[in-house]
Amino acid sequence: MRKPPVHKSFRHAFRGIYLMLRSERNFQLEMLAFLVNLLLIVVLKVTATEAAIIILTCFAVLSAEILNTAMERICDFCQPEYDERIRFIKDIAAGAVLILALGAVLVGTLIYTPYLLG
């Protein structure tokens, strides 16, 4: 199979992000959290290092959500009927996103608290 040109690869990737924004509530909430973090970075004037940590953490959560959704869709495609093994796979994938999101909250708390308590 021939690889598509780079511009088509980017188009497919951006389409994937668009589809996530349009169809996945959790991704929409996580994107909102990312935008709030961008606002806080500017308003609180956090250091460049702290901003990089926050942005990377947000991107990690968004990426994990995309991978979780992809895994869920593959599972649904392979086994449309209820299956305890599929439930297990979906639950642990969702758990991975939750752990990362909780870590992101901890990172945000550690970075923002000194600025907010001033």
PDB file of C-alpha atoms in Angstrom:
ATOM      1  CA  MET A   1       0.000   0.000   0.000  1.00  0.00           C
ATOM      2  CA  ARG A   2       1.377   3.391  -1.014  1.00  0.00           C
ATOM      3  CA  LYS A   3       1.716   6.093   1.602  1.00  0.00           C
ATOM      4  CA  PRO A   4      -0.488   9.135   0.989  1.00  0.00           C
ATOM      5  CA  PRO A   5       1.159  12.517   0.422  1.00  0.00           C
ATOM      6  CA  VAL A   6       1.975  14.422   3.595  1.00  0.00           C
ATOM      7  CA  HIS A   7      -0.787  16.992   3.070  1.00  0.00           C
ATOM      8  CA  LYS A   8      -3.375  14.194   2.892  1.00  0.00           C
ATOM      9  CA  SER A   9      -2.006  12.620   6.070  1.00  0.00           C
ATOM     10  CA  PHE A  10      -2.448  15.944   7.858  1.00  0.00           C
ATOM     11  CA  ARG A  11      -5.949  16.314   6.418  1.00  0.00           C
ATOM     12  CA  HIS A  12      -6.898  12.885   7.795  1.00  0.00           C
ATOM     13  CA  ALA A  13      -5.437  13.748  11.208  1.00  0.00           C
ATOM     14  CA  PHE A  14      -7.305  17.063  11.401  1.00  0.00           C
ATOM     15  CA  ARG A  15     -10.479  15.281  10.308  1.00  0.00           C
ATOM     16  CA  GLY A  16      -9.999  12.862  13.203  1.00  0.00           C
ATOM     17  CA  ILE A  17      -9.720  15.736  15.656  1.00  0.00           C
ATOM     18  CA  TYR A  18     -12.817  17.342  14.131  1.00  0.00           C
ATOM     19  CA  LEU A  19     -14.746  14.072  14.458  1.00  0.00           C
ATOM     20  CA  MET A  20     -13.709  13.801  18.109  1.00  0.00           C
ATOM     21  CA  LEU A  21     -14.837  17.368  18.793  1.00  0.00           C
ATOM     22  CA  ARG A  22     -18.137  16.775  17.069  1.00  0.00           C
ATOM     23  CA  SER A  23     -19.011  13.431  18.610  1.00  0.00           C
ATOM     24  CA  GLU A  24     -17.255  12.850  21.945  1.00  0.00           C
ATOM     25  CA  ARG A  25     -18.504  14.721  25.017  1.00  0.00           C
ATOM     26  CA  ASN A  26     -15.453  13.882  27.148  1.00  0.00           C
ATOM     27  CA  PHE A  27     -13.122  15.179  24.446  1.00  0.00           C
ATOM     28  CA  GLN A  28     -15.159  18.386  24.264  1.00  0.00           C
ATOM     29  CA  LEU A  29     -14.840  18.854  28.045  1.00  0.00           C
ATOM     30  CA  GLU A  30     -11.122  18.104  27.933  1.00  0.00           C
ATOM     31  CA  MET A  31     -10.686  20.592  25.086  1.00  0.00           C
ATOM     32  CA  LEU A  32     -12.548  23.184  27.157  1.00  0.00           C
ATOM     33  CA  ALA A  33     -10.189  22.441  30.062  1.00  0.00           C
ATOM     34  CA  PHE A  34      -7.244  22.947  27.690  1.00  0.00           C
ATOM     35  CA  LEU A  35      -8.606  26.342  26.614  1.00  0.00           C
ATOM     36  CA  VAL A  36      -9.154  27.337  30.264  1.00  0.00           C
ATOM     37  CA  ASN A  37      -5.559  26.349  30.966  1.00  0.00           C
ATOM     38  CA  LEU A  38      -4.318  28.497  28.071  1.00  0.00           C
ATOM     39  CA  LEU A  39      -6.245  31.417  29.556  1.00  0.00           C
ATOM     40  CA  LEU A  40      -4.800  30.771  33.021  1.00  0.00           C
ATOM     41  CA  ILE A  41      -1.281  30.560  31.597  1.00  0.00           C
ATOM     42  CA  VAL A  42      -1.695  34.034  30.088  1.00  0.00           C
ATOM     43  CA  VAL A  43      -3.599  35.656  32.956  1.00  0.00           C
ATOM     44  CA  LEU A  44      -1.402  34.274  35.749  1.00  0.00           C
ATOM     45  CA  LYS A  45       1.808  34.770  33.733  1.00  0.00           C
ATOM     46  CA  VAL A  46       3.214  31.364  34.634  1.00  0.00           C
ATOM     47  CA  THR A  47       6.809  30.617  33.660  1.00  0.00           C
ATOM     48  CA  ALA A  48       7.616  29.113  30.267  1.00  0.00           C
ATOM     49  CA  THR A  49       8.591  25.825  31.922  1.00  0.00           C
ATOM     50  CA  GLU A  50       5.339  25.645  33.866  1.00  0.00           C
ATOM     51  CA  ALA A  51       3.350  26.529  30.748  1.00  0.00           C
ATOM     52  CA  ALA A  52       5.123  23.767  28.817  1.00  0.00           C
ATOM     53  CA  ILE A  53       4.309  21.240  31.542  1.00  0.00           C
ATOM     54  CA  ILE A  54       0.644  22.274  31.580  1.00  0.00           C
ATOM     55  CA  ILE A  55       0.332  22.204  27.780  1.00  0.00           C
ATOM     56  CA  LEU A  56       2.062  18.823  27.475  1.00  0.00           C
ATOM     57  CA  THR A  57      -0.161  17.418  30.207  1.00  0.00           C
ATOM     58  CA  CYS A  58      -3.274  18.689  28.421  1.00  0.00           C
ATOM     59  CA  PHE A  59      -2.098  17.206  25.115  1.00  0.00           C
ATOM     60  CA  ALA A  60      -1.451  13.885  26.860  1.00  0.00           C
ATOM     61  CA  VAL A  61      -5.015  13.790  28.209  1.00  0.00           C
ATOM     62  CA  LEU A  62      -6.481  14.710  24.805  1.00  0.00           C
ATOM     63  CA  SER A  63      -4.359  12.058  23.087  1.00  0.00           C
ATOM     64  CA  ALA A  64      -5.334   9.419  25.633  1.00  0.00           C
ATOM     65  CA  GLU A  65      -8.998  10.243  25.046  1.00  0.00           C
ATOM     66  CA  ILE A  66      -8.549   9.836  21.296  1.00  0.00           C
ATOM     67  CA  LEU A  67      -6.836   6.463  21.780  1.00  0.00           C
ATOM     68  CA  ASN A  68      -9.536   5.361  24.231  1.00  0.00           C
ATOM     69  CA  THR A  69     -12.267   6.266  21.740  1.00  0.00           C
ATOM     70  CA  ALA A  70     -10.444   4.443  18.938  1.00  0.00           C
ATOM     71  CA  MET A  71     -10.126   1.355  21.129  1.00  0.00           C
ATOM     72  CA  GLU A  72     -13.809   1.478  22.059  1.00  0.00           C
ATOM     73  CA  ARG A  73     -14.835   1.800  18.403  1.00  0.00           C
ATOM     74  CA  ILE A  74     -12.628  -1.136  17.393  1.00  0.00           C
ATOM     75  CA  CYS A  75     -14.112  -3.239  20.193  1.00  0.00           C
ATOM     76  CA  ASP A  76     -17.650  -2.324  19.133  1.00  0.00           C
ATOM     77  CA  PHE A  77     -16.836  -3.178  15.537  1.00  0.00           C
ATOM     78  CA  CYS A  78     -15.269  -6.540  16.398  1.00  0.00           C
ATOM     79  CA  GLN A  79     -17.930  -7.519  18.939  1.00  0.00           C
ATOM     80  CA  PRO A  80     -21.227  -5.602  18.575  1.00  0.00           C
ATOM     81  CA  GLU A  81     -22.972  -7.767  21.192  1.00  0.00           C
ATOM     82  CA  TYR A  82     -22.255  -7.425  24.910  1.00  0.00           C
ATOM     83  CA  ASP A  83     -19.156  -9.368  25.901  1.00  0.00           C
ATOM     84  CA  GLU A  84     -17.577  -9.335  29.350  1.00  0.00           C
ATOM     85  CA  ARG A  85     -14.076  -9.407  27.785  1.00  0.00           C
ATOM     86  CA  ILE A  86     -14.857  -6.298  25.725  1.00  0.00           C
ATOM     87  CA  ARG A  87     -16.247  -4.550  28.816  1.00  0.00           C
ATOM     88  CA  PHE A  88     -12.962  -5.308  30.594  1.00  0.00           C
ATOM     89  CA  ILE A  89     -10.924  -3.814  27.727  1.00  0.00           C
ATOM     90  CA  LYS A  90     -13.084  -0.702  27.572  1.00  0.00           C
ATOM     91  CA  ASP A  91     -13.015  -0.215  31.351  1.00  0.00           C
ATOM     92  CA  ILE A  92      -9.238  -0.417  31.621  1.00  0.00           C
ATOM     93  CA  ALA A  93      -8.798   1.944  28.655  1.00  0.00           C
ATOM     94  CA  ALA A  94     -11.163   4.428  30.311  1.00  0.00           C
ATOM     95  CA  GLY A  95      -9.269   3.929  33.570  1.00  0.00           C
ATOM     96  CA  ALA A  96      -6.038   4.938  31.840  1.00  0.00           C
ATOM     97  CA  VAL A  97      -7.625   8.208  30.725  1.00  0.00           C
ATOM     98  CA  LEU A  98      -8.975   8.811  34.226  1.00  0.00           C
ATOM     99  CA  ILE A  99      -5.541   8.272  35.801  1.00  0.00           C
ATOM    100  CA  LEU A 100      -3.983  10.705  33.345  1.00  0.00           C
ATOM    101  CA  ALA A 101      -6.759  13.270  33.934  1.00  0.00           C
ATOM    102  CA  LEU A 102      -6.300  13.009  37.709  1.00  0.00           C
ATOM    103  CA  GLY A 103      -2.574  13.498  37.209  1.00  0.00           C
ATOM    104  CA  ALA A 104      -3.339  16.576  35.112  1.00  0.00           C
ATOM    105  CA  VAL A 105      -5.460  18.005  37.926  1.00  0.00           C
ATOM    106  CA  LEU A 106      -2.586  17.390  40.339  1.00  0.00           C
ATOM    107  CA  VAL A 107      -0.114  19.097  37.981  1.00  0.00           C
ATOM    108  CA  GLY A 108      -2.469  22.064  37.634  1.00  0.00           C
ATOM    109  CA  THR A 109      -2.944  22.272  41.396  1.00  0.00           C
ATOM    110  CA  LEU A 110       0.801  22.222  42.043  1.00  0.00           C
ATOM    111  CA  ILE A 111       1.517  24.881  39.431  1.00  0.00           C
ATOM    112  CA  TYR A 112      -1.451  27.224  39.883  1.00  0.00           C
ATOM    113  CA  THR A 113      -1.781  27.236  43.696  1.00  0.00           C
ATOM    114  CA  PRO A 114       1.166  29.592  44.383  1.00  0.00           C
ATOM    115  CA  TYR A 115      -0.119  32.027  41.745  1.00  0.00           C
ATOM    116  CA  LEU A 116      -3.679  31.950  43.082  1.00  0.00           C
ATOM    117  CA  LEU A 117      -2.674  32.264  46.740  1.00  0.00           C
ATOM    118  CA  GLY A 118      -0.136  34.917  45.755  1.00  0.00           C
TER     119      GLY A 118
END
